[in-house]
Structures are given as C-alpha cells and as structure tokens.
Amino acid sequence: MVSQPSHTYGLSKNLFVSRKASGDSIVVGGTGEDNTRWTRVLSYRAAQMLWFNLAELLYPEKSKRIGGLITTAPLRGADLPTITTHTAVDKTEDSNFEVTGWAGSQSWVIKLDADEVRRFWSALDAVLTPIEWSEQ
C-alpha cells in the first residue's frame, strides 16, 4: 500500500522555477487548487530528473537527445527532510500530469494541466540547460 502524500496542492498554476543563490538546489512553486501559494526546494539532481521525465512525456521524439544533456549531479542524502531529493511524473487518466516529490520521509504532489505542464517544463529548461537543445 502506498502512503498518502504529506502535502497535496491539487491542480496548480502560476508555476515558477529559480536557482538558489548557492546554485546547488532549485526552488519551484506555484498556486495550488485552493489558491494557496506553495514552494518546494529540489536538489539539482531531483530537478534534472523532473525536467527529463516531463520531457519524455511531452516530447517523446526528442527524449534521447534530451537525456544526453543531463549533467552529472551529486546525490544528496535522503535524510535531509527540507529538500526534495526524488521526483516522479505520471500522466493521469484525465490527461493531466501528476508530479510527486519526496523529501526525507515526507512527500508532496501537484497536478498540472497540459498548458501549465509545458510552461513548467520550459521554466525548468531555462534554469537547468545552458544551451538550446531543440536545435541540436
């Protein structure tokens, strides 16, 4: 049996992505279904995997080229509860996307519609990739 997430933000919008000043982690956030703002801190590796998993679902024809752009990022211990170290993305039956993140023993979930997930992926792309991959 899968445990329930610690935080469920529902269908989210107005997502943003930024790099922390230290450069070793990424901040993502948005507005949840109940209009409450939320933010989560992701390790650089978790952000890369989120970017890659979204790209596989959104741009399957380019996923092999995209995978080659992931740089090696250090793993961060799962015992650090304030930072998300692992993420997963699933497409739901209603054609939305569900993003799950794990931070230590806690987890969080957001849902994104087709338009918002593309904007979110583009924001991740702008922060994580220094080159234009789409023309390669």
PDB file of C-alpha atoms in Angstrom:
ATOM      1  CA  MET A   1       0.000   0.000   0.000  1.00  0.00           C
ATOM      2  CA  VAL A   2       1.348   3.427  -0.981  1.00  0.00           C
ATOM      3  CA  SER A   3       1.198   6.014   1.781  1.00  0.00           C
ATOM      4  CA  GLN A   4      -0.647   9.268   1.278  1.00  0.00           C
ATOM      5  CA  PRO A   5       1.466  12.330   0.453  1.00  0.00           C
ATOM      6  CA  SER A   6       2.217  14.747   3.299  1.00  0.00           C
ATOM      7  CA  HIS A   7       1.205  17.716   1.125  1.00  0.00           C
ATOM      8  CA  THR A   8      -1.243  17.709  -1.785  1.00  0.00           C
ATOM      9  CA  TYR A   9      -1.542  21.003  -3.643  1.00  0.00           C
ATOM     10  CA  GLY A  10      -4.034  19.872  -6.287  1.00  0.00           C
ATOM     11  CA  LEU A  11      -4.283  21.343  -9.776  1.00  0.00           C
ATOM     12  CA  SER A  12      -1.631  24.053  -9.644  1.00  0.00           C
ATOM     13  CA  LYS A  13      -0.938  27.107 -11.790  1.00  0.00           C
ATOM     14  CA  ASN A  14       1.425  30.083 -11.988  1.00  0.00           C
ATOM     15  CA  LEU A  15       4.419  27.811 -11.504  1.00  0.00           C
ATOM     16  CA  PHE A  16       7.919  29.238 -11.270  1.00  0.00           C
ATOM     17  CA  VAL A  17      11.427  27.819 -11.161  1.00  0.00           C
ATOM     18  CA  SER A  18      14.553  29.553  -9.866  1.00  0.00           C
ATOM     19  CA  ARG A  19      18.048  28.582  -8.830  1.00  0.00           C
ATOM     20  CA  LYS A  20      19.025  29.215  -5.210  1.00  0.00           C
ATOM     21  CA  ALA A  21      21.931  31.613  -4.781  1.00  0.00           C
ATOM     22  CA  SER A  22      24.209  28.755  -3.722  1.00  0.00           C
ATOM     23  CA  GLY A  23      23.493  27.072  -7.079  1.00  0.00           C
ATOM     24  CA  ASP A  24      23.159  23.561  -5.646  1.00  0.00           C
ATOM     25  CA  SER A  25      19.372  23.476  -5.469  1.00  0.00           C
ATOM     26  CA  ILE A  26      16.304  24.666  -7.345  1.00  0.00           C
ATOM     27  CA  VAL A  27      13.162  26.315  -5.945  1.00  0.00           C
ATOM     28  CA  VAL A  28       9.815  25.516  -7.584  1.00  0.00           C
ATOM     29  CA  GLY A  29       6.460  26.856  -6.566  1.00  0.00           C
ATOM     30  CA  GLY A  30       3.054  27.952  -7.677  1.00  0.00           C
ATOM     31  CA  THR A  31      -0.533  28.440  -6.639  1.00  0.00           C
ATOM     32  CA  GLY A  32      -2.454  25.379  -5.508  1.00  0.00           C
ATOM     33  CA  GLU A  33      -6.018  24.422  -6.225  1.00  0.00           C
ATOM     34  CA  ASP A  34      -7.225  26.338  -3.156  1.00  0.00           C
ATOM     35  CA  ASN A  35      -5.299  29.488  -4.282  1.00  0.00           C
ATOM     36  CA  THR A  36      -2.647  28.970  -1.596  1.00  0.00           C
ATOM     37  CA  ARG A  37       0.937  29.620  -2.685  1.00  0.00           C
ATOM     38  CA  TRP A  38       3.389  26.787  -2.220  1.00  0.00           C
ATOM     39  CA  THR A  39       7.146  26.328  -2.704  1.00  0.00           C
ATOM     40  CA  ARG A  40       9.457  23.339  -2.595  1.00  0.00           C
ATOM     41  CA  VAL A  41      13.253  23.129  -2.711  1.00  0.00           C
ATOM     42  CA  LEU A  42      14.642  20.419  -5.002  1.00  0.00           C
ATOM     43  CA  SER A  43      18.161  19.101  -5.169  1.00  0.00           C
ATOM     44  CA  TYR A  44      19.745  19.859  -8.522  1.00  0.00           C
ATOM     45  CA  ARG A  45      19.569  16.159  -9.414  1.00  0.00           C
ATOM     46  CA  ALA A  46      15.862  15.908  -8.496  1.00  0.00           C
ATOM     47  CA  ALA A  47      15.157  18.962 -10.668  1.00  0.00           C
ATOM     48  CA  GLN A  48      17.077  17.389 -13.564  1.00  0.00           C
ATOM     49  CA  MET A  49      15.118  14.158 -13.266  1.00  0.00           C
ATOM     50  CA  LEU A  50      11.842  16.092 -13.139  1.00  0.00           C
ATOM     51  CA  TRP A  51      12.893  18.003 -16.282  1.00  0.00           C
ATOM     52  CA  PHE A  52      13.847  14.749 -18.042  1.00  0.00           C
ATOM     53  CA  ASN A  53      10.705  12.837 -17.006  1.00  0.00           C
ATOM     54  CA  LEU A  54       8.477  15.680 -18.180  1.00  0.00           C
ATOM     55  CA  ALA A  55      10.410  15.854 -21.459  1.00  0.00           C
ATOM     56  CA  GLU A  56       9.879  12.118 -22.043  1.00  0.00           C
ATOM     57  CA  LEU A  57       6.120  12.603 -21.687  1.00  0.00           C
ATOM     58  CA  LEU A  58       5.879  15.908 -23.576  1.00  0.00           C
ATOM     59  CA  TYR A  59       8.474  15.368 -26.319  1.00  0.00           C
ATOM     60  CA  PRO A  60       8.977  11.603 -26.753  1.00  0.00           C
ATOM     61  CA  GLU A  61      10.510  12.074 -30.204  1.00  0.00           C
ATOM     62  CA  LYS A  62      13.346  14.135 -28.700  1.00  0.00           C
ATOM     63  CA  SER A  63      13.835  12.283 -25.421  1.00  0.00           C
ATOM     64  CA  LYS A  64      17.055  10.519 -26.462  1.00  0.00           C
ATOM     65  CA  ARG A  65      18.728  13.829 -27.306  1.00  0.00           C
ATOM     66  CA  ILE A  66      17.373  15.407 -24.154  1.00  0.00           C
ATOM     67  CA  GLY A  67      18.774  12.611 -21.976  1.00  0.00           C
ATOM     68  CA  GLY A  68      22.270  13.369 -23.221  1.00  0.00           C
ATOM     69  CA  LEU A  69      22.034  16.896 -21.833  1.00  0.00           C
ATOM     70  CA  ILE A  70      21.730  15.793 -18.210  1.00  0.00           C
ATOM     71  CA  THR A  71      24.968  16.537 -16.443  1.00  0.00           C
ATOM     72  CA  THR A  72      26.205  14.548 -13.506  1.00  0.00           C
ATOM     73  CA  ALA A  73      24.835  15.998 -10.315  1.00  0.00           C
ATOM     74  CA  PRO A  74      25.795  14.780  -6.868  1.00  0.00           C
ATOM     75  CA  LEU A  75      23.280  12.730  -4.947  1.00  0.00           C
ATOM     76  CA  ARG A  76      22.024  14.347  -1.813  1.00  0.00           C
ATOM     77  CA  GLY A  77      21.172  12.354   1.276  1.00  0.00           C
ATOM     78  CA  ALA A  78      17.533  11.413   1.752  1.00  0.00           C
ATOM     79  CA  ASP A  79      17.964  12.258   5.445  1.00  0.00           C
ATOM     80  CA  LEU A  80      17.675  15.972   4.641  1.00  0.00           C
ATOM     81  CA  PRO A  81      13.926  16.487   5.114  1.00  0.00           C
ATOM     82  CA  THR A  82      13.737  20.064   3.862  1.00  0.00           C
ATOM     83  CA  ILE A  83      14.919  19.317   0.345  1.00  0.00           C
ATOM     84  CA  THR A  84      13.246  17.175  -2.284  1.00  0.00           C
ATOM     85  CA  THR A  85      15.703  14.532  -3.441  1.00  0.00           C
ATOM     86  CA  HIS A  86      13.484  12.411  -5.699  1.00  0.00           C
ATOM     87  CA  THR A  87      10.653  13.185  -8.115  1.00  0.00           C
ATOM     88  CA  ALA A  88       8.318  11.227 -10.375  1.00  0.00           C
ATOM     89  CA  VAL A  89       5.824  12.237 -13.046  1.00  0.00           C
ATOM     90  CA  ASP A  90       2.721  10.364 -14.164  1.00  0.00           C
ATOM     91  CA  LYS A  91       0.110  11.188 -16.765  1.00  0.00           C
ATOM     92  CA  THR A  92      -3.377  10.860 -15.296  1.00  0.00           C
ATOM     93  CA  GLU A  93      -6.490   9.404 -16.908  1.00  0.00           C
ATOM     94  CA  ASP A  94      -7.888  12.913 -17.411  1.00  0.00           C
ATOM     95  CA  SER A  95      -4.773  13.892 -19.461  1.00  0.00           C
ATOM     96  CA  ASN A  96      -3.292  15.973 -16.658  1.00  0.00           C
ATOM     97  CA  PHE A  97       0.109  15.378 -15.102  1.00  0.00           C
ATOM     98  CA  GLU A  98       0.863  14.443 -11.511  1.00  0.00           C
ATOM     99  CA  VAL A  99       4.255  15.353 -10.066  1.00  0.00           C
ATOM    100  CA  THR A 100       5.321  13.698  -6.812  1.00  0.00           C
ATOM    101  CA  GLY A 101       8.353  14.736  -4.795  1.00  0.00           C
ATOM    102  CA  TRP A 102       9.977  13.102  -1.771  1.00  0.00           C
ATOM    103  CA  ALA A 103      11.812  15.000   0.928  1.00  0.00           C
ATOM    104  CA  GLY A 104      13.046  12.598   3.553  1.00  0.00           C
ATOM    105  CA  SER A 105      10.014  10.758   4.923  1.00  0.00           C
ATOM    106  CA  GLN A 106       7.592  13.377   3.578  1.00  0.00           C
ATOM    107  CA  SER A 107       6.153  13.670   0.097  1.00  0.00           C
ATOM    108  CA  TRP A 108       4.214  16.221  -1.920  1.00  0.00           C
ATOM    109  CA  VAL A 109       2.017  16.102  -5.012  1.00  0.00           C
ATOM    110  CA  ILE A 110       0.931  18.675  -7.575  1.00  0.00           C
ATOM    111  CA  LYS A 111      -1.289  18.250 -10.604  1.00  0.00           C
ATOM    112  CA  LEU A 112      -0.778  20.208 -13.809  1.00  0.00           C
ATOM    113  CA  ASP A 113      -2.945  20.600 -16.875  1.00  0.00           C
ATOM    114  CA  ALA A 114      -1.452  20.292 -20.367  1.00  0.00           C
ATOM    115  CA  ASP A 115      -0.769  24.012 -20.757  1.00  0.00           C
ATOM    116  CA  GLU A 116       0.728  24.519 -17.307  1.00  0.00           C
ATOM    117  CA  VAL A 117       2.979  21.455 -17.566  1.00  0.00           C
ATOM    118  CA  ARG A 118       4.531  22.832 -20.776  1.00  0.00           C
ATOM    119  CA  ARG A 119       5.149  26.214 -19.140  1.00  0.00           C
ATOM    120  CA  PHE A 120       6.638  24.455 -16.108  1.00  0.00           C
ATOM    121  CA  TRP A 121       8.924  22.313 -18.275  1.00  0.00           C
ATOM    122  CA  SER A 122      10.072  25.430 -20.148  1.00  0.00           C
ATOM    123  CA  ALA A 123      10.856  27.168 -16.856  1.00  0.00           C
ATOM    124  CA  LEU A 124      12.868  24.139 -15.694  1.00  0.00           C
ATOM    125  CA  ASP A 125      14.599  24.033 -19.077  1.00  0.00           C
ATOM    126  CA  ALA A 126      15.623  27.691 -18.826  1.00  0.00           C
ATOM    127  CA  VAL A 127      17.171  27.181 -15.383  1.00  0.00           C
ATOM    128  CA  LEU A 128      18.806  23.785 -15.978  1.00  0.00           C
ATOM    129  CA  THR A 129      20.113  23.846 -19.556  1.00  0.00           C
ATOM    130  CA  PRO A 130      22.574  26.484 -20.705  1.00  0.00           C
ATOM    131  CA  ILE A 131      22.138  25.591 -24.385  1.00  0.00           C
ATOM    132  CA  GLU A 132      19.277  25.463 -26.853  1.00  0.00           C
ATOM    133  CA  TRP A 133      18.682  21.693 -27.168  1.00  0.00           C
ATOM    134  CA  SER A 134      15.770  21.937 -29.584  1.00  0.00           C
ATOM    135  CA  GLU A 135      18.028  22.913 -32.479  1.00  0.00           C
ATOM    136  CA  GLN A 136      20.576  20.136 -31.954  1.00  0.00           C
TER     137      GLN A 136
END
